[in-house]
Short mmCIF file of N, CA and C in Angstrom, two decimals:
data_model
loop_
_atom_site.label_atom_id
_atom_site.label_comp_id
_atom_site.label_asym_id
_atom_site.label_seq_id
_atom_site.Cartn_x
_atom_site.Cartn_y
_atom_site.Cartn_z
N MET A 1 14.35 -11.20 20.82
CA MET A 1 12.66 -11.49 20.79
C MET A 1 12.30 -12.31 19.38
N ILE A 2 12.29 -13.31 19.82
CA ILE A 2 11.79 -14.02 18.50
C ILE A 2 10.41 -13.33 18.50
N TYR A 3 9.93 -13.28 17.27
CA TYR A 3 8.61 -13.17 16.80
C TYR A 3 7.83 -13.33 15.64
N ASP A 4 6.51 -14.07 15.97
CA ASP A 4 5.30 -15.20 15.25
C ASP A 4 5.57 -13.69 13.85
N VAL A 5 5.86 -13.46 13.24
CA VAL A 5 6.08 -12.87 11.56
C VAL A 5 6.54 -12.75 10.56
N SER A 6 5.93 -12.69 9.74
CA SER A 6 5.90 -13.12 8.46
C SER A 6 6.15 -11.63 7.40
N ILE A 7 7.78 -11.96 6.92
CA ILE A 7 8.05 -10.61 6.02
C ILE A 7 7.45 -10.31 4.38
N ASN A 8 7.11 -10.28 3.64
CA ASN A 8 7.37 -11.12 2.04
C ASN A 8 7.36 -9.35 1.67
N GLN A 9 8.11 -9.39 0.59
CA GLN A 9 8.13 -8.24 -0.80
C GLN A 9 7.18 -9.14 -1.39
N LEU A 10 5.81 -7.89 -2.08
CA LEU A 10 4.69 -8.75 -2.94
C LEU A 10 5.13 -8.75 -4.54
N GLU A 11 4.45 -9.81 -5.07
CA GLU A 11 4.09 -9.85 -6.88
C GLU A 11 3.57 -8.14 -6.99
N LEU A 12 4.38 -7.71 -8.03
CA LEU A 12 3.21 -7.17 -8.84
C LEU A 12 2.03 -6.54 -9.20
N PHE A 13 2.13 -5.57 -9.06
CA PHE A 13 0.77 -4.93 -8.89
C PHE A 13 -0.46 -3.50 -9.65
N CYS A 14 -1.14 -3.47 -9.84
CA CYS A 14 -0.86 -2.24 -10.11
C CYS A 14 -1.56 -1.17 -9.15
N ALA A 15 -1.66 0.33 -9.66
CA ALA A 15 -1.99 1.19 -8.23
C ALA A 15 -2.18 2.12 -8.98
N PHE A 16 -3.03 3.44 -8.88
CA PHE A 16 -3.11 4.24 -9.32
C PHE A 16 -3.54 5.66 -8.12
N ASP A 17 -3.33 6.68 -8.23
CA ASP A 17 -3.57 8.15 -7.57
C ASP A 17 -4.50 8.67 -8.51
N LEU A 18 -5.82 8.17 -7.19
CA LEU A 18 -6.95 9.54 -7.46
C LEU A 18 -7.18 10.32 -7.03
N LYS A 19 -7.93 11.33 -7.28
CA LYS A 19 -7.86 12.75 -7.07
C LYS A 19 -9.68 13.25 -7.98
N GLY A 20 -10.60 13.41 -6.57
CA GLY A 20 -11.49 14.29 -6.95
C GLY A 20 -12.38 13.22 -5.57
N SER A 21 -13.14 14.06 -6.06
CA SER A 21 -14.08 14.24 -4.82
C SER A 21 -14.54 12.75 -4.48
N ARG A 22 -15.68 12.63 -3.48
CA ARG A 22 -16.25 11.44 -3.86
C ARG A 22 -17.65 11.05 -4.53
N THR A 23 -18.20 11.74 -4.81
CA THR A 23 -18.98 12.24 -5.63
C THR A 23 -18.55 12.04 -7.33
N ASP A 24 -16.88 12.77 -8.01
CA ASP A 24 -16.96 12.86 -8.45
C ASP A 24 -16.02 11.46 -9.19
N ILE A 25 -15.69 10.98 -7.82
CA ILE A 25 -15.59 9.38 -8.12
C ILE A 25 -15.90 8.73 -8.64
N SER A 26 -16.91 8.78 -8.47
CA SER A 26 -18.76 7.05 -7.76
C SER A 26 -18.68 6.96 -9.52
N PRO A 27 -19.16 7.60 -10.02
CA PRO A 27 -19.27 6.52 -11.87
C PRO A 27 -18.32 6.05 -12.18
N CYS A 28 -17.02 6.67 -12.60
CA CYS A 28 -15.88 6.25 -12.55
C CYS A 28 -15.68 4.35 -11.67
N LEU A 29 -15.76 4.72 -10.77
CA LEU A 29 -16.02 3.70 -9.58
C LEU A 29 -17.56 2.14 -10.41
N ALA A 30 -17.85 2.85 -10.13
CA ALA A 30 -19.18 2.07 -10.44
C ALA A 30 -18.64 1.37 -12.02
N ARG A 31 -18.79 2.19 -13.28
CA ARG A 31 -18.12 1.42 -14.06
C ARG A 31 -17.28 -0.28 -13.23
N LEU A 32 -15.94 0.29 -12.54
CA LEU A 32 -15.00 -0.79 -12.05
C LEU A 32 -16.05 -1.92 -10.96
N ASN A 33 -17.33 -2.24 -10.84
CA ASN A 33 -17.96 -2.29 -9.32
C ASN A 33 -17.15 -3.35 -8.80
N ALA A 34 -17.01 -0.80 -8.32
CA ALA A 34 -16.12 -0.68 -6.42
C ALA A 34 -16.86 0.96 -6.19
N LEU A 35 -16.75 0.37 -5.07
CA LEU A 35 -18.30 0.89 -4.13
C LEU A 35 -16.14 1.78 -3.45
N PRO A 36 -16.49 3.41 -3.12
CA PRO A 36 -15.76 4.01 -2.93
C PRO A 36 -16.01 4.04 -1.31
N PRO A 37 -15.15 3.73 0.27
CA PRO A 37 -14.99 4.16 1.26
C PRO A 37 -15.78 5.19 1.93
N GLU A 38 -16.64 4.17 3.41
CA GLU A 38 -17.22 5.10 3.88
C GLU A 38 -16.26 6.23 4.26
N ALA A 39 -15.98 6.17 5.18
CA ALA A 39 -15.29 6.85 6.01
C ALA A 39 -13.61 6.70 5.93
N PRO A 40 -12.74 8.26 5.91
CA PRO A 40 -11.86 8.27 5.58
C PRO A 40 -10.33 7.89 6.63
N ASN A 41 -9.45 7.23 5.92
CA ASN A 41 -9.07 6.74 6.38
C ASN A 41 -9.14 5.81 6.84
N THR A 42 -9.42 5.00 5.66
CA THR A 42 -10.48 3.43 5.73
C THR A 42 -10.46 3.20 3.97
N MET A 43 -10.40 1.26 4.16
CA MET A 43 -10.15 1.19 2.71
C MET A 43 -11.51 0.23 2.39
N VAL A 44 -12.43 -0.23 1.09
CA VAL A 44 -13.04 -1.39 0.89
C VAL A 44 -12.10 -1.97 -0.20
N VAL A 45 -12.78 -3.50 -0.09
CA VAL A 45 -12.37 -4.33 -0.83
C VAL A 45 -13.18 -4.40 -1.89
N SER A 46 -13.68 -4.18 -3.24
CA SER A 46 -14.77 -4.97 -4.06
C SER A 46 -14.22 -5.42 -5.32
N GLY A 47 -14.05 -7.51 -5.20
CA GLY A 47 -12.85 -7.46 -6.01
C GLY A 47 -11.77 -8.48 -5.66
N ASN A 48 -11.25 -8.07 -6.56
CA ASN A 48 -9.64 -7.23 -6.51
C ASN A 48 -9.61 -6.52 -6.54
N ILE A 49 -10.33 -5.15 -6.09
CA ILE A 49 -9.66 -4.11 -6.58
C ILE A 49 -9.98 -3.42 -5.00
N THR A 50 -8.55 -2.55 -4.43
CA THR A 50 -8.83 -2.40 -3.76
C THR A 50 -9.10 -1.01 -3.67
N LEU A 51 -9.44 -0.27 -3.12
CA LEU A 51 -9.74 1.96 -3.04
C LEU A 51 -9.62 1.61 -1.92
N CYS A 52 -8.50 2.93 -0.88
CA CYS A 52 -7.67 3.71 -0.08
C CYS A 52 -7.91 5.22 -0.44
N TRP A 53 -8.30 5.77 0.95
CA TRP A 53 -9.50 6.55 1.01
C TRP A 53 -8.25 8.02 1.81
N VAL A 54 -7.74 8.06 0.74
CA VAL A 54 -6.07 8.93 2.29
C VAL A 54 -5.85 10.38 2.50
N GLY A 55 -6.77 11.25 2.08
CA GLY A 55 -7.40 11.99 1.13
C GLY A 55 -8.47 12.58 1.17
N PRO A 56 -9.37 13.82 2.14
CA PRO A 56 -10.07 15.03 1.70
C PRO A 56 -10.64 13.72 -0.45
N THR A 57 -9.92 14.16 -1.18
CA THR A 57 -10.30 14.06 -2.44
C THR A 57 -9.16 13.58 -2.79
N ARG A 58 -8.52 12.20 -2.75
CA ARG A 58 -6.98 11.63 -3.38
C ARG A 58 -7.90 10.22 -1.94
N TRP A 59 -8.00 8.93 -3.31
CA TRP A 59 -7.62 7.67 -3.79
C TRP A 59 -6.11 6.96 -3.65
N ILE A 60 -6.34 6.37 -3.30
CA ILE A 60 -5.62 4.93 -4.12
C ILE A 60 -6.44 3.85 -4.14
N LEU A 61 -6.10 3.05 -5.77
CA LEU A 61 -6.94 2.43 -6.36
C LEU A 61 -5.13 0.38 -6.14
N LEU A 62 -5.47 -0.48 -6.13
CA LEU A 62 -4.77 -1.41 -6.31
C LEU A 62 -5.45 -2.47 -6.78
N ALA A 63 -4.17 -3.23 -7.66
CA ALA A 63 -5.34 -4.64 -7.67
C ALA A 63 -4.17 -5.36 -8.38
N PRO A 64 -4.55 -6.15 -8.80
CA PRO A 64 -3.86 -7.22 -8.63
C PRO A 64 -2.68 -6.42 -10.55
N HIS A 65 -1.32 -6.98 -10.92
CA HIS A 65 -1.13 -6.13 -12.09
C HIS A 65 -2.01 -6.75 -13.23
N SER A 66 -2.33 -8.25 -13.22
CA SER A 66 -3.58 -9.20 -14.92
C SER A 66 -3.55 -7.56 -15.09
N GLU A 67 -4.69 -6.21 -14.05
CA GLU A 67 -5.85 -5.72 -14.44
C GLU A 67 -5.96 -4.34 -14.71
N GLU A 68 -3.85 -4.17 -14.80
CA GLU A 68 -3.66 -3.18 -15.13
C GLU A 68 -4.84 -2.74 -16.40
N GLU A 69 -3.77 -3.23 -16.96
CA GLU A 69 -4.75 -3.28 -19.00
C GLU A 69 -6.27 -2.37 -19.28
N TYR A 70 -6.80 -2.99 -18.60
CA TYR A 70 -8.25 -2.78 -18.41
C TYR A 70 -8.48 -2.47 -17.36
N LEU A 71 -7.60 -1.11 -16.21
CA LEU A 71 -8.24 -0.28 -15.47
C LEU A 71 -8.00 0.84 -16.48
N ILE A 72 -6.40 0.66 -17.00
CA ILE A 72 -5.98 1.88 -17.69
C ILE A 72 -7.41 2.01 -18.40
N SER A 73 -8.32 0.96 -19.88
CA SER A 73 -8.49 1.57 -20.49
C SER A 73 -9.98 2.78 -20.09
N GLU A 74 -10.42 1.45 -18.76
CA GLU A 74 -10.97 1.90 -17.96
C GLU A 74 -11.01 3.53 -17.87
N PHE A 75 -10.27 3.76 -16.87
CA PHE A 75 -10.13 5.48 -16.53
C PHE A 75 -9.88 6.27 -18.37
N GLU A 76 -9.30 5.47 -18.87
CA GLU A 76 -9.14 6.56 -20.01
C GLU A 76 -10.72 6.90 -20.22
N MET A 77 -11.43 6.14 -20.78
CA MET A 77 -13.27 5.85 -21.28
C MET A 77 -14.13 7.67 -20.19
N LYS A 78 -13.14 7.96 -19.26
CA LYS A 78 -14.05 9.31 -18.38
C LYS A 78 -15.29 9.71 -20.02
N ASP A 79 -16.00 9.75 -19.46
CA ASP A 79 -17.45 10.63 -19.15
C ASP A 79 -17.36 12.07 -18.69
N SER A 80 -18.89 13.16 -19.59
CA SER A 80 -18.96 14.95 -19.34
C SER A 80 -18.35 14.28 -17.95
N SER A 81 -19.41 13.60 -17.05
CA SER A 81 -18.99 13.60 -15.48
C SER A 81 -18.86 13.53 -14.55
N GLU A 82 -16.90 13.22 -15.17
CA GLU A 82 -16.10 12.77 -14.84
C GLU A 82 -14.91 14.06 -14.46
N HIS A 83 -15.32 15.66 -16.13
CA HIS A 83 -14.32 15.51 -15.45
C HIS A 83 -13.40 16.32 -14.39
N ASP A 84 -13.61 16.47 -13.04
CA ASP A 84 -12.96 16.87 -11.79
C ASP A 84 -12.40 15.96 -12.17
N VAL A 85 -11.17 14.26 -12.12
CA VAL A 85 -11.64 13.81 -11.77
C VAL A 85 -9.85 13.78 -12.21
N SER A 86 -8.77 12.51 -11.73
CA SER A 86 -7.73 13.36 -11.94
C SER A 86 -7.23 11.33 -11.80
N THR A 87 -6.92 10.82 -12.59
CA THR A 87 -6.29 9.40 -12.58
C THR A 87 -4.10 9.36 -13.30
N VAL A 88 -3.70 8.84 -12.41
CA VAL A 88 -2.41 8.55 -12.07
C VAL A 88 -1.87 7.73 -12.39
N GLU A 89 -1.22 7.04 -12.93
CA GLU A 89 -0.80 5.12 -12.94
C GLU A 89 0.91 5.14 -11.82
N ILE A 90 0.62 4.77 -11.10
CA ILE A 90 1.68 4.60 -10.38
C ILE A 90 2.25 3.48 -9.50
N SER A 91 1.94 3.27 -10.76
CA SER A 91 2.54 1.82 -10.57
C SER A 91 3.95 1.31 -9.82
N ASP A 92 4.99 1.64 -10.98
CA ASP A 92 6.16 1.49 -11.38
C ASP A 92 6.71 2.30 -10.34
N THR A 93 6.40 2.91 -9.09
CA THR A 93 7.27 4.17 -8.61
C THR A 93 7.13 3.53 -6.98
N LEU A 94 6.04 1.83 -6.87
CA LEU A 94 5.16 1.07 -5.40
C LEU A 94 6.18 -0.23 -4.93
N GLN A 95 6.65 -0.47 -3.97
CA GLN A 95 6.86 -1.75 -3.63
C GLN A 95 5.59 -1.49 -2.87
N LEU A 96 4.87 -2.90 -2.89
CA LEU A 96 3.84 -3.77 -1.59
C LEU A 96 4.51 -4.94 -1.28
N PHE A 97 4.94 -4.53 0.52
CA PHE A 97 5.35 -5.64 1.03
C PHE A 97 3.59 -6.14 2.48
N SER A 98 4.21 -7.48 2.39
CA SER A 98 3.36 -7.60 4.17
C SER A 98 3.86 -8.20 5.15
N ILE A 99 3.44 -7.74 6.11
CA ILE A 99 4.14 -7.86 7.64
C ILE A 99 2.59 -8.48 8.64
N GLN A 100 2.61 -10.25 8.33
CA GLN A 100 1.56 -10.41 8.73
C GLN A 100 1.82 -11.55 9.46
N GLY A 101 0.91 -12.01 11.13
CA GLY A 101 1.35 -12.90 11.62
C GLY A 101 1.27 -12.29 13.13
N ARG A 102 0.93 -13.34 13.94
CA ARG A 102 0.51 -12.95 16.01
C ARG A 102 1.21 -12.28 16.47
N ASP A 103 2.16 -11.37 15.18
CA ASP A 103 2.79 -10.42 15.59
C ASP A 103 3.43 -9.75 15.04
N ALA A 104 2.32 -9.26 13.87
CA ALA A 104 2.53 -8.43 12.54
C ALA A 104 2.31 -7.69 13.88
N ASP A 105 1.49 -6.57 14.90
CA ASP A 105 1.64 -5.66 15.48
C ASP A 105 2.74 -4.90 16.13
N ASP A 106 3.02 -5.87 16.68
CA ASP A 106 4.72 -5.80 17.45
C ASP A 106 5.52 -4.66 16.20
N ILE A 107 5.50 -5.43 15.10
CA ILE A 107 6.80 -5.24 14.57
C ILE A 107 6.28 -4.07 14.23
N LEU A 108 4.71 -3.25 13.48
CA LEU A 108 4.78 -1.69 13.78
C LEU A 108 4.72 -1.30 14.36
N ALA A 109 4.82 -1.05 15.89
CA ALA A 109 4.95 -0.25 17.04
C ALA A 109 6.65 -0.01 16.59
N ILE A 110 7.17 -1.10 16.37
CA ILE A 110 8.68 -0.81 16.64
C ILE A 110 9.31 0.27 15.33
N CYS A 111 8.99 0.39 13.93
CA CYS A 111 9.07 1.08 12.99
C CYS A 111 8.68 2.62 12.49
N CYS A 112 7.02 2.29 13.10
CA CYS A 112 6.07 3.67 13.21
C CYS A 112 5.56 4.13 13.82
N PRO A 113 5.37 5.68 13.83
CA PRO A 113 5.53 6.19 15.51
C PRO A 113 3.36 6.85 15.39
N ILE A 114 2.83 6.04 14.37
CA ILE A 114 1.38 6.03 14.98
C ILE A 114 0.27 4.65 15.57
N ASP A 115 0.14 4.98 16.01
CA ASP A 115 -0.81 4.07 17.19
C ASP A 115 -1.55 2.72 16.45
N ILE A 116 -1.17 1.48 15.95
CA ILE A 116 -1.28 0.67 15.57
C ILE A 116 -2.67 -0.10 16.04
N HIS A 117 -3.77 0.73 17.44
CA HIS A 117 -4.00 -0.50 18.01
C HIS A 117 -5.13 -1.35 16.99
N MET A 118 -6.28 -2.23 17.10
CA MET A 118 -6.96 -2.03 17.18
C MET A 118 -8.57 -1.54 16.96
N THR A 119 -8.06 -0.90 18.50
CA THR A 119 -9.31 0.78 18.48
C THR A 119 -9.15 1.10 17.74
N THR A 120 -7.91 1.23 17.43
CA THR A 120 -7.86 3.03 16.60
C THR A 120 -7.05 3.13 15.49
N PHE A 121 -7.23 1.92 14.86
CA PHE A 121 -6.53 1.64 12.98
C PHE A 121 -6.74 0.30 13.07
N ALA A 122 -8.17 0.30 13.02
CA ALA A 122 -8.87 -1.56 12.36
C ALA A 122 -8.81 -2.21 11.82
N ASP A 123 -9.63 -2.91 11.23
CA ASP A 123 -9.21 -3.60 9.74
C ASP A 123 -9.13 -3.32 8.87
N ASN A 124 -10.32 -2.39 8.28
CA ASN A 124 -10.65 -1.60 6.92
C ASN A 124 -9.26 -0.01 7.51
N ALA A 125 -8.77 -0.64 8.06
CA ALA A 125 -7.70 1.50 8.42
C ALA A 125 -6.89 1.56 7.32
N VAL A 126 -6.42 2.44 6.12
CA VAL A 126 -5.47 2.50 5.66
C VAL A 126 -5.08 4.17 6.12
N THR A 127 -3.15 4.62 5.92
CA THR A 127 -3.07 5.85 6.32
C THR A 127 -1.58 5.96 6.03
N TYR A 128 -0.99 7.58 5.76
CA TYR A 128 -0.09 7.45 4.59
C TYR A 128 0.92 8.13 6.54
N THR A 129 2.06 6.78 6.85
CA THR A 129 3.13 7.68 7.70
C THR A 129 4.63 7.62 6.84
N GLU A 130 5.35 7.48 7.64
CA GLU A 130 6.87 6.64 8.03
C GLU A 130 7.68 5.21 8.50
N MET A 131 8.01 4.82 8.02
CA MET A 131 8.25 3.81 8.47
C MET A 131 9.94 4.02 7.82
N PHE A 132 11.35 3.64 9.19
CA PHE A 132 12.03 3.87 9.40
C PHE A 132 12.79 5.95 8.64
N GLY A 133 12.12 6.28 9.04
CA GLY A 133 12.11 7.94 8.02
C GLY A 133 11.55 8.58 6.96
N THR A 134 11.04 6.30 6.46
CA THR A 134 10.69 7.24 4.91
C THR A 134 8.97 7.13 5.03
N LYS A 135 8.49 8.43 3.98
CA LYS A 135 7.19 7.62 4.04
C LYS A 135 6.71 6.05 3.77
N VAL A 136 5.44 6.00 3.75
CA VAL A 136 4.29 4.74 3.68
C VAL A 136 3.09 4.56 3.91
N LEU A 137 2.29 4.08 3.09
CA LEU A 137 1.45 3.21 2.84
C LEU A 137 1.03 2.47 3.32
N VAL A 138 -0.19 2.88 5.00
CA VAL A 138 0.29 1.35 6.10
C VAL A 138 -1.96 0.67 5.29
N LEU A 139 -1.77 -0.33 5.39
CA LEU A 139 -3.05 -0.55 4.72
C LEU A 139 -3.60 -2.23 6.08
N ARG A 140 -4.31 -1.81 7.19
CA ARG A 140 -4.26 -3.02 7.90
C ARG A 140 -4.95 -4.42 7.52
N ASP A 141 -5.04 -5.75 7.24
CA ASP A 141 -5.41 -6.43 6.64
C ASP A 141 -6.10 -7.42 8.02
N THR A 142 -6.43 -8.80 7.42
CA THR A 142 -7.00 -9.10 8.28
C THR A 142 -5.93 -10.07 9.13
N HIS A 143 -5.08 -10.94 8.72
CA HIS A 143 -3.67 -11.16 9.24
C HIS A 143 -2.25 -10.60 9.40
N GLY A 144 -2.55 -9.05 9.70
CA GLY A 144 -1.93 -8.71 10.08
C GLY A 144 -1.63 -7.06 8.13
N PHE A 145 -0.43 -6.82 8.01
CA PHE A 145 -0.31 -5.35 7.24
C PHE A 145 -0.41 -5.38 5.97
N GLN A 146 -0.11 -4.55 5.04
CA GLN A 146 -0.02 -4.76 3.91
C GLN A 146 1.76 -2.63 4.20
N ILE A 147 2.17 -3.02 3.40
CA ILE A 147 2.37 -1.78 3.08
C ILE A 147 2.97 -1.64 1.80
N ALA A 148 2.94 -0.04 1.91
CA ALA A 148 3.00 0.62 0.28
C ALA A 148 4.28 1.45 0.58
N VAL A 149 5.36 1.18 -0.47
CA VAL A 149 7.29 2.08 0.34
C VAL A 149 7.34 2.22 -1.12
N GLU A 150 8.05 3.55 -2.06
CA GLU A 150 8.89 4.30 -3.00
C GLU A 150 9.34 2.97 -3.28
N ARG A 151 9.12 2.84 -4.61
CA ARG A 151 10.41 1.59 -4.64
C ARG A 151 11.66 2.29 -4.70
N SER A 152 11.95 3.17 -4.95
CA SER A 152 13.51 3.47 -4.50
C SER A 152 14.46 3.04 -3.03
N TYR A 153 12.95 2.98 -2.10
CA TYR A 153 12.59 2.45 -0.81
C TYR A 153 12.74 1.05 -0.17
N ALA A 154 12.61 0.16 -1.22
CA ALA A 154 12.58 -1.00 -0.80
C ALA A 154 13.34 -1.99 0.02
N ASP A 155 14.62 -2.14 -0.04
CA ASP A 155 16.06 -2.96 -0.24
C ASP A 155 16.09 -2.13 1.63
N PHE A 156 16.26 -0.82 1.22
CA PHE A 156 15.94 -0.25 2.92
C PHE A 156 15.25 -1.04 3.83
N ILE A 157 13.30 -0.88 3.75
CA ILE A 157 12.91 -0.78 4.51
C ILE A 157 12.93 -3.12 4.37
N ASN A 158 12.90 -3.76 3.30
CA ASN A 158 12.64 -4.65 3.28
C ASN A 158 14.05 -5.53 4.46
N ASP A 159 15.37 -4.64 4.16
CA ASP A 159 16.55 -5.11 5.15
C ASP A 159 15.46 -4.93 6.47
N SER A 160 15.77 -3.51 7.17
CA SER A 160 15.73 -2.65 8.05
C SER A 160 14.27 -4.11 8.92
N LEU A 161 12.85 -4.41 7.91
CA LEU A 161 12.03 -4.53 8.93
C LEU A 161 13.01 -6.38 9.31
N HIS A 162 13.70 -6.68 8.80
CA HIS A 162 14.71 -8.04 8.78
C HIS A 162 15.02 -8.14 10.00
N ARG A 163 15.84 -6.67 10.49
CA ARG A 163 16.61 -6.80 10.87
C ARG A 163 15.77 -7.09 12.60
N ILE A 164 14.92 -5.98 12.69
CA ILE A 164 14.12 -6.64 13.89
C ILE A 164 13.92 -8.31 13.90
N LEU A 165 13.49 -8.56 13.16
CA LEU A 165 13.00 -10.29 13.35
C LEU A 165 14.79 -10.87 13.49
N GLY A 166 16.03 -9.60 13.44
CA GLY A 166 17.43 -10.91 13.87
C GLY A 166 17.93 -11.36 12.19
N LYS A 167 17.76 -11.44 11.10
CA LYS A 167 17.65 -11.64 10.37
C LYS A 167 18.51 -11.14 8.75
N PRO A 168 19.04 -9.99 8.71
CA PRO A 168 19.44 -8.88 8.07
C PRO A 168 19.56 -9.78 6.57
N LEU A 169 18.75 -8.71 6.11
CA LEU A 169 19.61 -9.62 4.36
C LEU A 169 20.73 -9.37 3.29
N PRO A 170 20.78 -10.04 2.91
CA PRO A 170 22.46 -10.06 2.62
C PRO A 170 22.71 -9.33 1.43
N VAL A 171 21.88 -7.75 1.30
CA VAL A 171 22.29 -6.25 0.11
C VAL A 171 22.60 -5.26 1.54
N ASN A 172 23.34 -4.94 0.39
CA ASN A 172 23.06 -3.23 1.39
C ASN A 172 22.03 -2.27 1.05
N HIS A 173 21.84 -1.64 1.19
CA HIS A 173 20.89 0.14 0.44
C HIS A 173 20.63 0.71 -0.16
N ALA A 174 21.67 -0.16 -1.72
CA ALA A 174 22.05 0.23 -2.21
C ALA A 174 21.31 -0.92 -3.33
N GLY A 175 21.01 -2.00 -2.87
CA GLY A 175 20.19 -3.17 -3.65
C GLY A 175 21.70 -3.76 -4.09
N ARG A 176 23.33 -4.10 -3.70
CA ARG A 176 23.72 -4.94 -4.27
C ARG A 176 24.11 -5.70 -3.58
N PRO A 177 24.28 -6.77 -3.99
CA PRO A 177 24.88 -7.97 -2.90
C PRO A 177 26.25 -7.30 -1.93
N THR A 178 26.10 -8.13 -0.06
CA THR A 178 26.66 -7.25 0.43
C THR A 178 28.74 -8.41 0.33
N ARG A 179 29.80 -7.18 0.24
CA ARG A 179 30.90 -7.71 0.38
C ARG A 179 31.60 -9.03 0.66
N ASN A 180 31.77 -9.89 1.64
CA ASN A 180 32.52 -10.71 2.84
C ASN A 180 33.79 -10.14 2.81
N HIS A 181 34.51 -9.80 4.14
CA HIS A 181 36.12 -9.27 3.71
C HIS A 181 37.21 -10.16 4.53
#
């Protein structure tokens, strides 16, 4: 089958793993002009910051790489009301991909065990799941999905997604070019 979809490895970005209750992280987010999502497993975009609520007290913040130094300095300026907030930069550990197009749902249905139908995984939905046996963060956006995967699995995920399209990449899963024999 030919799928109407594009799969792209995204540019550098910055990411932070925040831990703390909604009440505890709100002052920190207010300094960034960002609001927390209203419901678990959803995300909110505030300007160029995307905040994902992925656990009872766990949040993933994504932003352009150009915002990294600013965000680090803001997180370092915790006040006494934020003593129960943990912030860890995870930018170097993740690689983002976009899966966009009319058949993006079909591609995710092939490689993920979750129900990604619009009635159960709406426009602002986000969750951790697995893809090809590898842990991924899946975010639905208006044109398809973004996925974040541990960087060490990026070549494997990229190649596997392109194999679904019938276009395997010319690299092996260790990231080296394949040899023609």
